[in-house]
PDB file of C-alpha atoms in Angstrom:
ATOM      1  CA  UNK H  25     110.621   9.692  14.494  1.00 58.00           C
ATOM      2  CA  UNK H  26     107.841  12.008  15.547  1.00 68.00           C
ATOM      3  CA  UNK H  27     106.913  14.566  12.933  1.00 83.00           C
ATOM      4  CA  UNK H  28     108.643  12.804  10.041  1.00 90.00           C
ATOM      5  CA  UNK H  29     106.564  11.680   7.080  1.00 95.00           C
ATOM      6  CA  UNK H  30     107.843   9.209   4.501  1.00 96.00           C
ATOM      7  CA  UNK H  31     106.608   9.692   0.958  1.00 96.00           C
ATOM      8  CA  UNK H  32     107.311   8.002  -2.337  1.00 97.00           C
ATOM      9  CA  UNK H  33     108.220  10.294  -5.229  1.00 96.00           C
ATOM     10  CA  UNK H  34     108.149   7.548  -7.856  1.00 94.00           C
ATOM     11  CA  UNK H  35     108.653   9.917 -10.779  1.00 93.00           C
ATOM     12  CA  UNK H  36     111.914  11.174  -9.260  1.00 94.00           C
ATOM     13  CA  UNK H  37     112.924   7.734  -7.970  1.00 95.00           C
ATOM     14  CA  UNK H  38     113.112   8.820  -4.346  1.00 97.00           C
ATOM     15  CA  UNK H  39     111.617   7.639  -1.103  1.00 98.00           C
ATOM     16  CA  UNK H  40     111.791  10.763   1.049  1.00 98.00           C
ATOM     17  CA  UNK H  41     111.689  11.494   4.773  1.00 97.00           C
ATOM     18  CA  UNK H  42     110.096  14.907   5.247  1.00 97.00           C
ATOM     19  CA  UNK H  43     110.042  17.010   8.405  1.00 93.00           C
ATOM     20  CA  UNK H  44     108.401  20.424   8.474  1.00 90.00           C
ATOM     21  CA  UNK H  45     108.215  20.503   4.690  1.00 92.00           C
ATOM     22  CA  UNK H  46     111.957  19.812   4.329  1.00 94.00           C
ATOM     23  CA  UNK H  47     113.403  16.601   2.885  1.00 96.00           C
ATOM     24  CA  UNK H  48     115.772  15.376   5.607  1.00 97.00           C
ATOM     25  CA  UNK H  49     116.602  11.985   4.132  1.00 97.00           C
ATOM     26  CA  UNK H  50     116.042   9.886   1.051  1.00 98.00           C
ATOM     27  CA  UNK H  51     116.637   6.598  -0.666  1.00 98.00           C
ATOM     28  CA  UNK H  52     117.256   6.969  -4.381  1.00 98.00           C
ATOM     29  CA  UNK H  53     116.002   3.977  -6.347  1.00 97.00           C
ATOM     30  CA  UNK H  54     114.824   2.732  -9.714  1.00 97.00           C
ATOM     31  CA  UNK H  55     112.154   0.254 -10.728  1.00 96.00           C
ATOM     32  CA  UNK H  56     113.189  -2.911 -12.526  1.00 95.00           C
ATOM     33  CA  UNK H  57     110.556  -4.833 -14.494  1.00 93.00           C
ATOM     34  CA  UNK H  58     112.570  -7.868 -15.633  1.00 90.00           C
ATOM     35  CA  UNK H  59     113.311 -10.585 -14.687  1.00 90.00           C
ATOM     36  CA  UNK H  60     110.810  -9.694 -11.942  1.00 91.00           C
ATOM     37  CA  UNK H  61     109.284  -6.491 -10.544  1.00 95.00           C
ATOM     38  CA  UNK H  62     111.749  -4.915  -8.129  1.00 96.00           C
ATOM     39  CA  UNK H  63     112.629  -1.692  -6.383  1.00 97.00           C
ATOM     40  CA  UNK H  64     116.383  -1.159  -6.554  1.00 98.00           C
ATOM     41  CA  UNK H  65     117.828   1.241  -3.973  1.00 98.00           C
ATOM     42  CA  UNK H  66     121.131   2.786  -5.015  1.00 97.00           C
ATOM     43  CA  UNK H  67     121.844   5.535  -2.452  1.00 97.00           C
ATOM     44  CA  UNK H  68     120.649   6.426   1.047  1.00 98.00           C
ATOM     45  CA  UNK H  69     121.265   9.962   2.264  1.00 97.00           C
ATOM     46  CA  UNK H  70     120.354  11.611   5.574  1.00 97.00           C
ATOM     47  CA  UNK H  71     121.129  15.280   6.070  1.00 96.00           C
ATOM     48  CA  UNK H  72     123.894  15.693   8.677  1.00 96.00           C
ATOM     49  CA  UNK H  73     121.685  17.642  11.111  1.00 93.00           C
ATOM     50  CA  UNK H  74     119.263  14.689  11.178  1.00 93.00           C
ATOM     51  CA  UNK H  75     121.674  11.774  11.511  1.00 94.00           C
ATOM     52  CA  UNK H  76     121.219   9.405  14.427  1.00 93.00           C
ATOM     53  CA  UNK H  77     117.418   9.714  14.504  1.00 92.00           C
ATOM     54  CA  UNK H  78     116.656   6.394  12.796  1.00 94.00           C
ATOM     55  CA  UNK H  79     115.639   8.046   9.537  1.00 96.00           C
ATOM     56  CA  UNK H  80     117.694   5.799   7.247  1.00 97.00           C
ATOM     57  CA  UNK H  81     116.323   2.681   8.928  1.00 96.00           C
ATOM     58  CA  UNK H  82     112.768   3.960   8.639  1.00 96.00           C
ATOM     59  CA  UNK H  83     113.309   4.652   4.952  1.00 98.00           C
ATOM     60  CA  UNK H  84     114.686   1.147   4.388  1.00 97.00           C
ATOM     61  CA  UNK H  85     111.781  -0.406   6.311  1.00 97.00           C
ATOM     62  CA  UNK H  86     109.253   1.569   4.251  1.00 97.00           C
ATOM     63  CA  UNK H  87     110.986   0.624   0.985  1.00 97.00           C
ATOM     64  CA  UNK H  88     110.537  -3.081   1.807  1.00 98.00           C
ATOM     65  CA  UNK H  89     106.931  -2.477   2.880  1.00 97.00           C
ATOM     66  CA  UNK H  90     106.256  -0.549  -0.328  1.00 97.00           C
ATOM     67  CA  UNK H  91     107.701  -3.368  -2.415  1.00 97.00           C
ATOM     68  CA  UNK H  92     105.544  -5.906  -0.584  1.00 96.00           C
ATOM     69  CA  UNK H  93     102.403  -3.826  -1.180  1.00 96.00           C
ATOM     70  CA  UNK H  94     103.259  -3.735  -4.883  1.00 95.00           C
ATOM     71  CA  UNK H  95     104.010  -7.476  -5.056  1.00 95.00           C
ATOM     72  CA  UNK H  96     107.617  -6.661  -5.906  1.00 95.00           C
ATOM     73  CA  UNK H  97     110.928  -7.337  -4.216  1.00 95.00           C
ATOM     74  CA  UNK H  98     113.819  -5.146  -3.189  1.00 97.00           C
ATOM     75  CA  UNK H  99     117.121  -5.774  -4.958  1.00 97.00           C
ATOM     76  CA  UNK H 100     119.475  -3.630  -2.884  1.00 97.00           C
ATOM     77  CA  UNK H 101     122.579  -2.125  -4.448  1.00 97.00           C
ATOM     78  CA  UNK H 102     122.854   0.589  -1.787  1.00 97.00           C
ATOM     79  CA  UNK H 103     125.409  -0.474   0.854  1.00 97.00           C
ATOM     80  CA  UNK H 104     123.277   0.910   3.674  1.00 97.00           C
ATOM     81  CA  UNK H 105     120.169  -1.003   2.577  1.00 98.00           C
ATOM     82  CA  UNK H 106     122.247  -4.183   2.135  1.00 97.00           C
ATOM     83  CA  UNK H 107     123.465  -3.876   5.758  1.00 97.00           C
ATOM     84  CA  UNK H 108     119.987  -2.992   7.058  1.00 97.00           C
ATOM     85  CA  UNK H 109     118.478  -6.002   5.275  1.00 97.00           C
ATOM     86  CA  UNK H 110     121.109  -8.313   6.763  1.00 96.00           C
ATOM     87  CA  UNK H 111     120.136  -7.079  10.255  1.00 97.00           C
ATOM     88  CA  UNK H 112     116.382  -7.412   9.575  1.00 97.00           C
ATOM     89  CA  UNK H 113     115.865 -10.617   7.569  1.00 95.00           C
ATOM     90  CA  UNK H 114     112.301 -10.967   8.876  1.00 95.00           C
ATOM     91  CA  UNK H 115     111.392  -7.687   7.158  1.00 93.00           C
ATOM     92  CA  UNK H 116     113.797  -7.847   4.237  1.00 96.00           C
ATOM     93  CA  UNK H 117     113.672 -11.040   2.189  1.00 93.00           C
ATOM     94  CA  UNK H 118     116.840 -11.729   0.226  1.00 93.00           C
ATOM     95  CA  UNK H 119     116.720 -10.926  -3.474  1.00 92.00           C
ATOM     96  CA  UNK H 120     117.399 -13.616  -6.034  1.00 93.00           C
ATOM     97  CA  UNK H 121     121.003 -13.407  -7.358  1.00 95.00           C
ATOM     98  CA  UNK H 122     119.698 -13.248 -10.948  1.00 95.00           C
ATOM     99  CA  UNK H 123     117.627 -10.205 -10.025  1.00 95.00           C
ATOM    100  CA  UNK H 124     120.652  -8.535  -8.417  1.00 96.00           C
ATOM    101  CA  UNK H 125     122.681  -9.204 -11.595  1.00 96.00           C
ATOM    102  CA  UNK H 126     119.918  -7.651 -13.698  1.00 97.00           C
ATOM    103  CA  UNK H 127     119.797  -4.610 -11.386  1.00 96.00           C
ATOM    104  CA  UNK H 128     123.577  -4.152 -11.643  1.00 96.00           C
ATOM    105  CA  UNK H 129     123.339  -4.468 -15.424  1.00 96.00           C
ATOM    106  CA  UNK H 130     120.604  -1.824 -15.588  1.00 95.00           C
ATOM    107  CA  UNK H 131     122.634   0.537 -13.432  1.00 95.00           C
ATOM    108  CA  UNK H 132     125.746   0.020 -15.568  1.00 95.00           C
ATOM    109  CA  UNK H 133     123.701   0.784 -18.696  1.00 95.00           C
ATOM    110  CA  UNK H 134     122.273   3.991 -17.158  1.00 94.00           C
ATOM    111  CA  UNK H 135     125.217   5.672 -15.380  1.00 89.00           C
ATOM    112  CA  UNK H 136     123.672   9.110 -15.835  1.00 89.00           C
ATOM    113  CA  UNK H 137     120.718   8.171 -13.618  1.00 87.00           C
ATOM    114  CA  UNK H 138     122.659   8.248 -10.331  1.00 85.00           C
TER     115      UNK H 138
END
């Protein structure tokens, strides 16, 4: 992934992959405070011209690293991140079922967000 920078736009709720000033991929997420601090990815998108370059996997990896740096967990609702986590359990600890229920509840209460 030469030339691609990953940046966190927390205010917008996006972890972005940027190449040449252009956003070529992103994970859209929200922050959950209760029952525990968590980053909750909802969607992963890679622009068609950039598919197959490992961008989505790099975004997922960075999301888990970001959560670890913040002493939080990832409670994935995004199907891609769920699959990535299952393939990389050493990098992606499983979220507590109660936390996943809380994340689903938050998302259901805020349908306009995504």
